[in-house]
Tab-separated table of C-alpha atoms in Angstrom:
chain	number	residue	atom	x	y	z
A	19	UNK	CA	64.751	-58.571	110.044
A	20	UNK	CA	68.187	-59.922	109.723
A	21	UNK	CA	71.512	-58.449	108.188
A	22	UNK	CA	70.769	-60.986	104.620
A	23	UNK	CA	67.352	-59.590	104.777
A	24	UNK	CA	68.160	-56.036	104.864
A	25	UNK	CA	71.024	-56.720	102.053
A	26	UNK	CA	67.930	-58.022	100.232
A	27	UNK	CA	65.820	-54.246	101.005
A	28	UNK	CA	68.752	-51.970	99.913
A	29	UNK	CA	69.821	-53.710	96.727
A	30	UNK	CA	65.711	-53.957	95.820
A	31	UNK	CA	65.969	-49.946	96.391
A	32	UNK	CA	69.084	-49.906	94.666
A	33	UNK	CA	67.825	-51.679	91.701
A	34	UNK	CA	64.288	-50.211	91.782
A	35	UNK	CA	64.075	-48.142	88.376
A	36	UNK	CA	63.701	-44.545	90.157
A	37	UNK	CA	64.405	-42.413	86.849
A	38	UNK	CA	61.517	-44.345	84.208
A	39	UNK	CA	59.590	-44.536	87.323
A	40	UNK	CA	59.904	-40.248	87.508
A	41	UNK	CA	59.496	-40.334	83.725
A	42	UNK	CA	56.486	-42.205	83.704
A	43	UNK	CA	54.931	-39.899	85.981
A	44	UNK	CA	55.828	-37.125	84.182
A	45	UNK	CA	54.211	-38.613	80.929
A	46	UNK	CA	51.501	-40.099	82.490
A	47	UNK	CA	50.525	-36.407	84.604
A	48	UNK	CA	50.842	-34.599	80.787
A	49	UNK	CA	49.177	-37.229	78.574
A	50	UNK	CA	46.156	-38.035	80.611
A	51	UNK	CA	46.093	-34.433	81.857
A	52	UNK	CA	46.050	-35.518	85.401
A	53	UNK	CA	46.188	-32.144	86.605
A	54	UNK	CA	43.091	-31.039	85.159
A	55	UNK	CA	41.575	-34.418	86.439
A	56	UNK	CA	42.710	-33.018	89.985
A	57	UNK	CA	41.083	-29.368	89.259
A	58	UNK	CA	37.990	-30.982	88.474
A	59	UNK	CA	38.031	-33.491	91.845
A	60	UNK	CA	38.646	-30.466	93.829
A	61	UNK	CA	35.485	-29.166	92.499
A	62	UNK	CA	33.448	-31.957	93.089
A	63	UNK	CA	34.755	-32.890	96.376
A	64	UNK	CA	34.105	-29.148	97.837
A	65	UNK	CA	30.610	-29.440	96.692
A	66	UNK	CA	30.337	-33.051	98.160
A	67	UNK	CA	32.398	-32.413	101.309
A	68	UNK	CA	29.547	-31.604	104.012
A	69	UNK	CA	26.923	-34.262	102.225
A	70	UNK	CA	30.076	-37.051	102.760
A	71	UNK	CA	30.433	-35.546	105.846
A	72	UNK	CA	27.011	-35.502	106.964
A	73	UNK	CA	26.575	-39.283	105.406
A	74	UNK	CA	29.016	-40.218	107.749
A	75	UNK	CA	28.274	-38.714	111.198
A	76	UNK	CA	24.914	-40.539	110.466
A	77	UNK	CA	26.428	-43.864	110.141
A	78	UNK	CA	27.464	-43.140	113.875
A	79	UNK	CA	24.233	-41.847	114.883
A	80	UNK	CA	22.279	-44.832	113.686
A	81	UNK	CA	24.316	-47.023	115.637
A	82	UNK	CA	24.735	-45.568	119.231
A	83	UNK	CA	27.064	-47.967	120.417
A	84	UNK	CA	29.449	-46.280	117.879
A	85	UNK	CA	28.570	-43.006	119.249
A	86	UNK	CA	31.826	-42.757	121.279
A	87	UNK	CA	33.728	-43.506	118.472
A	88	UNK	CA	32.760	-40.535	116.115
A	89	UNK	CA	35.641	-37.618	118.065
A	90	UNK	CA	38.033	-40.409	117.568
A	91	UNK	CA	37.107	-40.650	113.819
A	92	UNK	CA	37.131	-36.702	113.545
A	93	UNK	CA	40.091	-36.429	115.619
A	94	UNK	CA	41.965	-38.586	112.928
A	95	UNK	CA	40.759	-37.043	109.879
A	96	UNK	CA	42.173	-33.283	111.516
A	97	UNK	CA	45.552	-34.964	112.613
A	98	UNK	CA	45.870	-36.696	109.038
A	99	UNK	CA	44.261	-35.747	106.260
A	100	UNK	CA	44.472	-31.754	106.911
A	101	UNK	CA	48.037	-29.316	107.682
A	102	UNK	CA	47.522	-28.037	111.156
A	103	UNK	CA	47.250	-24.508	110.038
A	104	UNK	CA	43.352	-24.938	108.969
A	105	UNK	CA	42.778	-28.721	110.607
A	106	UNK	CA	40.804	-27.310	113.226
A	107	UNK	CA	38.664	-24.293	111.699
A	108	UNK	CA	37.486	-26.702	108.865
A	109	UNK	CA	36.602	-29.621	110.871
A	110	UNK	CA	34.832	-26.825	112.694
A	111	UNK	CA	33.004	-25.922	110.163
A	112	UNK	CA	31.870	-29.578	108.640
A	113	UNK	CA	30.605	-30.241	111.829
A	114	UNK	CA	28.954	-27.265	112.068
A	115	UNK	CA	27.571	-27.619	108.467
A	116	UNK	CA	26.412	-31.547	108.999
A	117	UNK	CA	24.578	-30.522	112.149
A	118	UNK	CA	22.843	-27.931	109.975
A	119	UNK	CA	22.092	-30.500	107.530
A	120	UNK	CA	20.929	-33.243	109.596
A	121	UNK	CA	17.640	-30.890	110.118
A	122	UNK	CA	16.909	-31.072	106.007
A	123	UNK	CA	14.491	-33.653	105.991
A	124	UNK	CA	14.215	-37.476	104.093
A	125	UNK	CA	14.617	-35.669	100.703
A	126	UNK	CA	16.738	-33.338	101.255
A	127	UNK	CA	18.844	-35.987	102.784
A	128	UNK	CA	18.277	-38.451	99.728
A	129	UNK	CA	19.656	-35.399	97.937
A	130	UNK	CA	22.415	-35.630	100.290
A	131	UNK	CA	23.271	-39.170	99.927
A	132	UNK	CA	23.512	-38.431	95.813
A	133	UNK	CA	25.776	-35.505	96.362
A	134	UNK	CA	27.957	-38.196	98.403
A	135	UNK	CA	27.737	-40.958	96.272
A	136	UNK	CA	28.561	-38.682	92.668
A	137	UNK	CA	31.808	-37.904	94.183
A	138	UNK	CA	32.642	-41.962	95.477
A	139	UNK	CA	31.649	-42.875	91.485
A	140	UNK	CA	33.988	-39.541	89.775
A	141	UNK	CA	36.803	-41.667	91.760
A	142	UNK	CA	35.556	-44.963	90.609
A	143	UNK	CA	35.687	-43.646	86.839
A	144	UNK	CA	39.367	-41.616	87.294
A	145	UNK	CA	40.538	-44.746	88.529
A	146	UNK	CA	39.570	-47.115	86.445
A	147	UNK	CA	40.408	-44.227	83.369
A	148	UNK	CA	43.868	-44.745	85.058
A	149	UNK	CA	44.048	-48.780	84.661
A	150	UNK	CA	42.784	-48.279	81.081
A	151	UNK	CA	39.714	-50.473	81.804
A	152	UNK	CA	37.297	-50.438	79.393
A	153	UNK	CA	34.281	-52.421	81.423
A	154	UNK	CA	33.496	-50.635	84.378
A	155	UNK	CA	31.344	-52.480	86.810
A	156	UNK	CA	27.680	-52.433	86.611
A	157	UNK	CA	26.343	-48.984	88.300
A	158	UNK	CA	23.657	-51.019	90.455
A	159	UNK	CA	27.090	-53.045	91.948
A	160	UNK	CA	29.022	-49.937	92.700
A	161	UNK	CA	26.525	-48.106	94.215
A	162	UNK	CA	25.475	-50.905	96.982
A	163	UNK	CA	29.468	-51.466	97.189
A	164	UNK	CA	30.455	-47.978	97.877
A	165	UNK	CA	27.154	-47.311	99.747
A	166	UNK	CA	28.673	-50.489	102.400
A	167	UNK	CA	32.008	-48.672	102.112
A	168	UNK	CA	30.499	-45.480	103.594
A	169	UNK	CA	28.558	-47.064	105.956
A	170	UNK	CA	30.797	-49.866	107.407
A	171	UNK	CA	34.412	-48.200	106.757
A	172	UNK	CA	34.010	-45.573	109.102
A	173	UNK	CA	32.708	-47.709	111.945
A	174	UNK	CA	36.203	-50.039	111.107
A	175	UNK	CA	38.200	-47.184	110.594
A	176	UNK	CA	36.882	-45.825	114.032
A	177	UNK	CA	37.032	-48.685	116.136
A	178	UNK	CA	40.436	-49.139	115.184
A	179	UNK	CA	41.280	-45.286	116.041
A	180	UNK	CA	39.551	-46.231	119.472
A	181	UNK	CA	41.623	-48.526	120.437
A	182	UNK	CA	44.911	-46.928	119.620
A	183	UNK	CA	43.362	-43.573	121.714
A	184	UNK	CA	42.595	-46.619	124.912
A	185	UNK	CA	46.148	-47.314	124.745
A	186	UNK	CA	47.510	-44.107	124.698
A	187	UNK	CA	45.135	-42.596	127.220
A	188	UNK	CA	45.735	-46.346	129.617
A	189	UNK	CA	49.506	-45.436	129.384
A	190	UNK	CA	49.276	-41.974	130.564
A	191	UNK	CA	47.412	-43.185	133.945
A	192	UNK	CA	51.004	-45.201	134.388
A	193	UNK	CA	53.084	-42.712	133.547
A	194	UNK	CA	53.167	-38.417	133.609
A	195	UNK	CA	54.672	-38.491	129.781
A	196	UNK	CA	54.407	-40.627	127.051
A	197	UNK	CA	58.224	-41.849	126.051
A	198	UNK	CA	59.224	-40.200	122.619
A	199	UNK	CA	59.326	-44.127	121.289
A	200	UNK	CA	55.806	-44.737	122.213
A	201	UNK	CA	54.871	-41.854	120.368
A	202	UNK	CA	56.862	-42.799	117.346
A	203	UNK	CA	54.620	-46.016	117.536
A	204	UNK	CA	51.291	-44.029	117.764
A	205	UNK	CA	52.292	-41.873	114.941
A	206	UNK	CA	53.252	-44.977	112.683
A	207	UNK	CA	50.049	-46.394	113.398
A	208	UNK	CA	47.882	-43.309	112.153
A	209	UNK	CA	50.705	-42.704	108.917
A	210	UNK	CA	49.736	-47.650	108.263
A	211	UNK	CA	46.093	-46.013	108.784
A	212	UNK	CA	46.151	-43.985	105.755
A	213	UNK	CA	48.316	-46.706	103.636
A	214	UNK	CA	46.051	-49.185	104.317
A	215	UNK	CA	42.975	-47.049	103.556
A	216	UNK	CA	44.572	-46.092	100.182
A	217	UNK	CA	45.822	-49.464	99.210
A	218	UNK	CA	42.509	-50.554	99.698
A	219	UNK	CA	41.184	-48.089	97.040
A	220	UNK	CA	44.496	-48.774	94.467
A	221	UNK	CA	43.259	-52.460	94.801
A	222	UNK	CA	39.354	-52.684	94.895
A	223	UNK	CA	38.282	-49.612	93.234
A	224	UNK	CA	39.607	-50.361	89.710
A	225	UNK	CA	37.458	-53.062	87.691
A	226	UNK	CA	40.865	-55.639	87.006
A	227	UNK	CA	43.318	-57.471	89.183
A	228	UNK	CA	45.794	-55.317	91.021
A	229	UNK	CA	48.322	-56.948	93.389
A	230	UNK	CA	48.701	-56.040	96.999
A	231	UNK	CA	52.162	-55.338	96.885
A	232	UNK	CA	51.318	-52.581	93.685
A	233	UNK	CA	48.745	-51.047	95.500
A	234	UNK	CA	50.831	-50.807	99.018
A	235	UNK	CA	53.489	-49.370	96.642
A	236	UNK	CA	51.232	-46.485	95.760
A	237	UNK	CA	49.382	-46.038	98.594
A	238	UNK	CA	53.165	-45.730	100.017
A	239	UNK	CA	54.221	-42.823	97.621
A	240	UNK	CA	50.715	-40.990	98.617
A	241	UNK	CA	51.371	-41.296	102.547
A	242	UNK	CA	54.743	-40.150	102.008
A	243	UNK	CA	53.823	-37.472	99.788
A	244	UNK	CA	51.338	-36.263	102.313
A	245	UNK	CA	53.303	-35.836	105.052
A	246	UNK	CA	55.460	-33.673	102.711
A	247	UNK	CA	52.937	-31.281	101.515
A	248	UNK	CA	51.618	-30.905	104.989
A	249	UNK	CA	55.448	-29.666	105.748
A	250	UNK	CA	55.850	-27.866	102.421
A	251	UNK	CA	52.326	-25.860	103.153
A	252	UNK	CA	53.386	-25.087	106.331
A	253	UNK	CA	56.704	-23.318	105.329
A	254	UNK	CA	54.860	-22.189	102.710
A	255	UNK	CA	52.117	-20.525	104.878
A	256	UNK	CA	54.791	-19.267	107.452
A	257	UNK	CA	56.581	-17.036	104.573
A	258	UNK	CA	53.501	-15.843	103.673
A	259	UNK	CA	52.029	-14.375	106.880
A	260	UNK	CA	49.991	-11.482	104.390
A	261	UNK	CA	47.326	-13.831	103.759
A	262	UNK	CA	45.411	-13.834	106.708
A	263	UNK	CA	45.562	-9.817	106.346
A	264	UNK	CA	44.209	-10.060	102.963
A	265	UNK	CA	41.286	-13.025	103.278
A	266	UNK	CA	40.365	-12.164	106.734
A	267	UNK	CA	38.051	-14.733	108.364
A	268	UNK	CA	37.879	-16.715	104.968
A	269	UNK	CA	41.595	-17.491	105.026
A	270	UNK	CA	40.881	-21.102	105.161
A	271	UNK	CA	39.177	-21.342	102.051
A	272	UNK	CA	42.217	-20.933	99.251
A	273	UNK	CA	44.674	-22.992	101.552
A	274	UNK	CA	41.662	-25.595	101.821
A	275	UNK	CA	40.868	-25.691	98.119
A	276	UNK	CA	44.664	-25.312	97.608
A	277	UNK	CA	44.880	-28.704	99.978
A	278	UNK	CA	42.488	-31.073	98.193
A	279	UNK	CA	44.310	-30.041	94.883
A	280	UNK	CA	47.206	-30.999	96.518
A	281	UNK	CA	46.193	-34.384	97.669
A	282	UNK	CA	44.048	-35.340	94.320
A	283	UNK	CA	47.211	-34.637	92.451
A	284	UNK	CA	48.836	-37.389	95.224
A	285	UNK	CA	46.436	-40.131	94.832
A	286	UNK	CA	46.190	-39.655	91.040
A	287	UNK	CA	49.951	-40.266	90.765
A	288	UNK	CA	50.052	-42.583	93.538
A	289	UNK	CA	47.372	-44.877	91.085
A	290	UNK	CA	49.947	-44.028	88.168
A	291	UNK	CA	52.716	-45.600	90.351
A	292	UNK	CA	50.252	-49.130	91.213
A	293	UNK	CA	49.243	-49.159	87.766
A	294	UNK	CA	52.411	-49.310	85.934
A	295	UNK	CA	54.711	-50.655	88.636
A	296	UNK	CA	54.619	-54.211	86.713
A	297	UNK	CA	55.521	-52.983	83.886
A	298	UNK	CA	58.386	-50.657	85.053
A	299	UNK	CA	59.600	-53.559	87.125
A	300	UNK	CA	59.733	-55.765	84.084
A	301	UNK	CA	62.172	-53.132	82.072
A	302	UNK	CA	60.002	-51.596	79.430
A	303	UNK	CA	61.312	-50.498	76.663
A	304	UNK	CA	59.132	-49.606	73.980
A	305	UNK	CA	57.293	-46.296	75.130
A	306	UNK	CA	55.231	-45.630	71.389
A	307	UNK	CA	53.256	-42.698	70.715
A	308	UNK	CA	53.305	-42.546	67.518
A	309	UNK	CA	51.052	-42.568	64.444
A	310	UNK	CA	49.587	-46.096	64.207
A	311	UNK	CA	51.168	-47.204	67.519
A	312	UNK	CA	47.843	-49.220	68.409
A	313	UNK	CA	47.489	-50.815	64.809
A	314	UNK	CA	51.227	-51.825	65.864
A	315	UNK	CA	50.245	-52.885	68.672
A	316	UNK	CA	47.570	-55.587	67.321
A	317	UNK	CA	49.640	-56.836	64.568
A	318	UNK	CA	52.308	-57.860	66.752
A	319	UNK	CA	50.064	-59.488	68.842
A	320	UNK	CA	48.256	-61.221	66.024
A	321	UNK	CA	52.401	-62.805	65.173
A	322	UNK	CA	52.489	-63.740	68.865
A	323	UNK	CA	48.999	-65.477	69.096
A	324	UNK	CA	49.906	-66.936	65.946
A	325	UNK	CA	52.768	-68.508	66.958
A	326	UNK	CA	51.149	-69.230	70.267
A	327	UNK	CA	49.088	-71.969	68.120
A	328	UNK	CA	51.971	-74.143	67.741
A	329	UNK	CA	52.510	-74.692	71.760
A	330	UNK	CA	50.599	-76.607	74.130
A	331	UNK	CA	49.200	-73.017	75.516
A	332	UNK	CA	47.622	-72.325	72.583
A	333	UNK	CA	47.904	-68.804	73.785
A	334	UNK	CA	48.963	-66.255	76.220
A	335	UNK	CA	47.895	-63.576	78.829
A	336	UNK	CA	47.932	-59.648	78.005
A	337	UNK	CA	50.876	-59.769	81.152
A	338	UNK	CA	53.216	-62.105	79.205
A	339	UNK	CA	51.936	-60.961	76.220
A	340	UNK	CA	53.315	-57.347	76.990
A	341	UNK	CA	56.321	-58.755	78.175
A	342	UNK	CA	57.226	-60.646	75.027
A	343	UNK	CA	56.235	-57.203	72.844
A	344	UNK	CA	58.487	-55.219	75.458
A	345	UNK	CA	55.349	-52.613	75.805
A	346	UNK	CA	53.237	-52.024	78.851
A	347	UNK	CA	49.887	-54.157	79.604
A	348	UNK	CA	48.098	-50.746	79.494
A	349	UNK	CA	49.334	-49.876	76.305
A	350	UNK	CA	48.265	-52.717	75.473
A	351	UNK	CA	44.779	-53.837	76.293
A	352	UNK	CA	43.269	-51.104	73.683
A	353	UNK	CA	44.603	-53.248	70.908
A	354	UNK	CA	43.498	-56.400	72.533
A	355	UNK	CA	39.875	-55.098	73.319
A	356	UNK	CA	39.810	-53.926	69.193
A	357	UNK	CA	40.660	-57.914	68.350
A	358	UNK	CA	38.204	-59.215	70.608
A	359	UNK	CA	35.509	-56.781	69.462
A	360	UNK	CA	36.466	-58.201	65.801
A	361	UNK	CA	36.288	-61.720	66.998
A	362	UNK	CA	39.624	-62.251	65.812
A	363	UNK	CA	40.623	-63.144	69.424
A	364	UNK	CA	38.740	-64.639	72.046
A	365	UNK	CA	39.508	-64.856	76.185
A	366	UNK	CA	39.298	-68.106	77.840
A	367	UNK	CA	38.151	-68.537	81.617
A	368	UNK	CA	42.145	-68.471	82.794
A	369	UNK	CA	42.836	-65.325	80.585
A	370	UNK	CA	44.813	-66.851	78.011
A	371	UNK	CA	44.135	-64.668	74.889
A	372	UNK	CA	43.709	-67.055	71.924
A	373	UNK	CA	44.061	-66.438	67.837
A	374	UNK	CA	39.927	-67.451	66.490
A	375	UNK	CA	40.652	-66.746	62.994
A	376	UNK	CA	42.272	-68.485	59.796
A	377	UNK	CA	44.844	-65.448	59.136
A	378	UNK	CA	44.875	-66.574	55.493
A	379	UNK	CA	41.063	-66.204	54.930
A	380	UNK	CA	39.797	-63.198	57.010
A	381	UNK	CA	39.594	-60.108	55.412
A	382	UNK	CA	42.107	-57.150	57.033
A	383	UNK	CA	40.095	-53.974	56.149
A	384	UNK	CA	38.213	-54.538	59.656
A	385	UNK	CA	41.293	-54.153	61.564
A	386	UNK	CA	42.807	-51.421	59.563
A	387	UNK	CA	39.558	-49.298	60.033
A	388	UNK	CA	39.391	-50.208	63.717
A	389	UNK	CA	42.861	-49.091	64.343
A	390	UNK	CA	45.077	-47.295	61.333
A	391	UNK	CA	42.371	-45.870	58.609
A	392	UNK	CA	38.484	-45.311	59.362
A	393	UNK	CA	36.123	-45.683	56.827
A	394	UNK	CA	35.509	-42.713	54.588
A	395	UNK	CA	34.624	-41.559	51.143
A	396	UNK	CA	37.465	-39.340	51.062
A	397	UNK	CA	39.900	-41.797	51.590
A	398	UNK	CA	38.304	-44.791	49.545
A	399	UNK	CA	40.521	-43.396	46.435
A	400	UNK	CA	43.821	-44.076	48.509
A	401	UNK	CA	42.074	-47.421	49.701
A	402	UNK	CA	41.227	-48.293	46.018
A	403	UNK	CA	44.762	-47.337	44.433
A	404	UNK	CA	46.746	-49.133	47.505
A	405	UNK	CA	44.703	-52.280	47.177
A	406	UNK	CA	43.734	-52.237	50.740
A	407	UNK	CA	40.843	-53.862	50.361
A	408	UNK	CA	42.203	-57.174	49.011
A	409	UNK	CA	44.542	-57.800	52.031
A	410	UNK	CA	44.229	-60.938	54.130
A	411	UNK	CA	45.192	-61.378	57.922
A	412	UNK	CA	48.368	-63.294	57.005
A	413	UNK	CA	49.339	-60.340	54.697
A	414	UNK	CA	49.313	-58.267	57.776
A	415	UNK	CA	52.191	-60.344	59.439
A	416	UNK	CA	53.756	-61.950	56.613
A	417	UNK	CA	57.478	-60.917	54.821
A	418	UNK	CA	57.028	-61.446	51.144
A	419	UNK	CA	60.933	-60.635	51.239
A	420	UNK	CA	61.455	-64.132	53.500
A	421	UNK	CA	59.679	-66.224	51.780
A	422	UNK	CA	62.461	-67.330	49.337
A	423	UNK	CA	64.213	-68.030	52.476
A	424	UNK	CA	61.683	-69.757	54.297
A	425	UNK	CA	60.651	-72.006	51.516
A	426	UNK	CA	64.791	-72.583	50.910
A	427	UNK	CA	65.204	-73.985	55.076
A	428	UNK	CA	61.798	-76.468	54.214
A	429	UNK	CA	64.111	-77.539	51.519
A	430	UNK	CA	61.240	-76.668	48.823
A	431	UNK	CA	61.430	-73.937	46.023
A	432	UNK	CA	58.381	-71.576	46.209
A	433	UNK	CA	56.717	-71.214	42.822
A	434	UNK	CA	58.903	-69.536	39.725
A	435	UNK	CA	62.088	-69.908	41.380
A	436	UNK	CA	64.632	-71.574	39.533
A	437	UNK	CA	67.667	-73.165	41.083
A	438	UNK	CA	70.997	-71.665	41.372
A	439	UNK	CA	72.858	-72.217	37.804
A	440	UNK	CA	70.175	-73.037	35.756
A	441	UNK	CA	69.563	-71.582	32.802
C-alpha cells in the first residue's frame, strides 16, 4: 500500500462516524433487548454444545481421509474461540462427552442432530430479527443449508488449519525457533480465520442482501472484541484467584457460561454494526421513536412514490428511498411491508418500490388502522366525530393550506377565490 493509499485509510477512520456508531449500539442493545437475546443463546448453546460437538467429530469420522484433520480443527477452536484459563479442561470435556455420545444409537443420534440444528435456526431467527426481515427462508431450505454448513464447513475450515500447522511444523525442521515475524503471520492467519467465518454468517445467514464490505466490518468488531475479552477475562480471573477455592473442580462452568455470554453479546452487536453500517455511513438523521413514527414513516413514502410517478423511474428502492426520508432502511421496511400488504405499493423484479393506487380514490382508513389507529368499538366515536372515515389517500399527503398557492403558480384560481381587489 502506498503513502496516497494510506492517506486514503486514516482520513476513512478519521471520518468514520465513531460516536452514532457507539450510540446506535447502545440503542440498538436496549431496544431490541439484545442482552436478554444473549442470556437466552447461552442457554441454548450449553444445551446444544456436545450434540454440535458430537455432529461434528462425525463429519470427520465419516470421511477418514479427514481423520487427521480433526486435532487441527480442535486445536483451533481451544486457541480461538476459548481464554486459555478453561481452553483445555472444556475441550476436554466435549471430547470426552461426544465420545460418550457417539455410543447412543441412530435415534438417539437423530435426537442429537435436532439438538444441533435448534441452536443453527435460534441464530438464523436472531439474525434475521436483527435485519428486520420479515420473510425468513423456507424451514425445508435452511435446514439442508445449515445441515451442508455443518457438514462441509468443518472439513474447509480444517483443511485450511492443516495446512497452516504443515507450514509451521515444515519450518521448524529448518530452523530451532520460529522468528517472532513468522509467528505474527500464523497468528494473523487464525485471528482472518475467525473474520472470515463470521463475515460469512453477517452475509448469508440473514434472508436480504448484505454487502461484503458490511459484513467484514462486523465480523471485524467481533474478532477484535474477542481478543479483548479473552484479555479482560484473564485479568479478570487473575484478581480473582478465590474462585477456584470456592467452585472446586467445577470452576470451569461459571467462567464457561460467563464466556458464551460474552461472545453472544459480540456477535449480536457485531450484526448491529453490518446491519446499520449503510445507514450510519450515509449520515442519518432522523432517529424516531415516537408515537406514530411508522404511520410517518408510510406517508412520507407514499409523497415520495408519488412524486416518483412523474420520472422515468417510476419509482425507487427502500436504500434511496431511506436516503431521501433521512431515516434508516430498517426503520423503514416495516412501513413498506404495511403498503405492500395493502396493495398500495407493489415491488418490481429490480426492487424499485412503485405507487399502485389512485391517491385520490382509495380509501385511507386501511392505512390508518394498519399503522396509527386499530379498529375498535371504543374508538369508532373518535373515528366518527373526526371524520376519519371519509379520508382519501391524497388527503393523507396533501396541504389544504398550499393549495391557494399552488393553484396561484398554475396561474389558475381554485374555486371561491376571488382576485385581489375585487369586490
Amino acid at each position: 500500500m502506498n503513502l496516497p493509499d494510506w492517506r486514503e485509510t486514516l482520513q476513512s477512520l478519521k471520518d468514520f462516524p465513531w460516536l452514532v456508531t457507539a450510540r446506535t449500539l447502545q440503542e440498538r442493545f436496549r431496544e431490541d433487548r439484545l442482552g436478554l437475546t444473549a442470556s437466552s443463546l447461552t442457554f441454548t448453546t450449553i444445551i446444544s454444545l456436545v450434540p454440535l460437538f458430537t455432529v461434528l467429530l462425525a463429519v470427520f469420522s465419516a470421511f477418514p481421509a479427514f481423520g487427521k484433520l480433526q486435532g487441527a480443527m480442535q486445536q483451533w477452536m481451544s486457541d480461538s474461540l476459548f481464554p486459555e484459563s478453561i481452553a483445555r479442561q472444556v475441550m476436554g470435556y466435549l471430547t470426552q462427552f461426544s465420545a460418550k455420545a457417539s455410543r447412543v444409537g441412530a435415534v438417539g443420534f437423530g435426537f442429537l442432530v435436532l439438538s444441533a440444528l435448534s441452536l443453527v435456526l435460534t441464530i438464523d431467527r436472531t439474525l434475521n430479527g436483527i435485519w428486520r426481515v420479515r420473510r425468513p427462508r423456507p424451514l425445508a431450505q435452511r435446514v439442508l443449508m445449515y445441515w451442508a454448513v455443518l457438514t462441509l464447513g468443518p472439513l474447509a475450515l480444517a483443511a485450511l488449519l492443516a495446512l497452516t500447522s504443515y507450514a509451521v511444523s515444515s519450518s521448524r525442521g529448518l530452523v530451532q525457533a520460529l522468528p517472532a515475524a513468522v509467528k505474527y503471520v500464523f497468528d494473523l492467519i487464525e485471528f482472518g480465520l475467525v473474520v472470515w467465518a463470521v463475515s460469512g454468517l453477517f452475509r448469508f445467514v440473514p434472508n436480504t442482501h448484505v454487502k461484503r464490505r458490511h459484513a467484514l466490518a462486523g465480523a471485524l468488531f467481533f474478532a477484535i472484541g474477542l481478543e479483548v475479552a479473552k484479555k479482560g477475562l484473564a485479568l479478570y480471573l487473575g484478581m480473582m484467584p478465590g474462585m477456584s477455592a470456592i467452585y472446586g473442580a467445577f470452576v470451569a462452568v461459571p467462567i464457561l457460561l460467563l464466556w458464551i455470554y460474552i461472545v453472544w453479546v459480540l456477535v449480536l452487536l457485531g450484526a448491529v454494526i453490518a446491519a446499520y453500517l449503510p445507514s450510519l455511513m450515509a449520515g442519518v438523521e432522523r432517529r424516531g421513536g415516537t408515537p406514530g413514527w411508522q404511520f410517518q414513516l408510510a406517508v412520507e413514502a407514499i409523497q415520495a412514490l408519488d412524486a416518483a410517478r412523474s420520472t422515468p423511474e417510476k419509482g425507487m428502492n427502500v436504500a434511496d428511498l431511506a436516503l431521501r426520508l433521512r431515516v434508516e432502511s430498517l426503520q423503514l421496511e416495516p412501513a413498506i411491508d404495511a403498503l405492500v400488504k395493502l396493495d398500495w405499493v407493489g415491488q418490481l423484479e429490480d426492487g424499485r418500490q412503485v405507487l399502485l393506487v389512485d391517491l385520490d380514490q382509495v380509501e385511507a382508513r386501511p392505512l390508518i388502522n394498519a399503522l396509527l389507529l386499530g379498529a375498535s368499538p371504543s374508538v369508532d366515536a373518535f373515528v366518527t366525530n373526526s371524520r376519519i372515515s371519509g379520508l382519501k389517500g391524497l388527503d393523507l399527503i396533501r396541504n389544504p393550506g398550499n393549495e391557494v398557492g399552488e393553484s396561484l403558480d398554475r396561474g389558475v384560481m381554485p374555486p371561491g377565490t376571488a382576485p385581489a381587489g375585487s369586490p
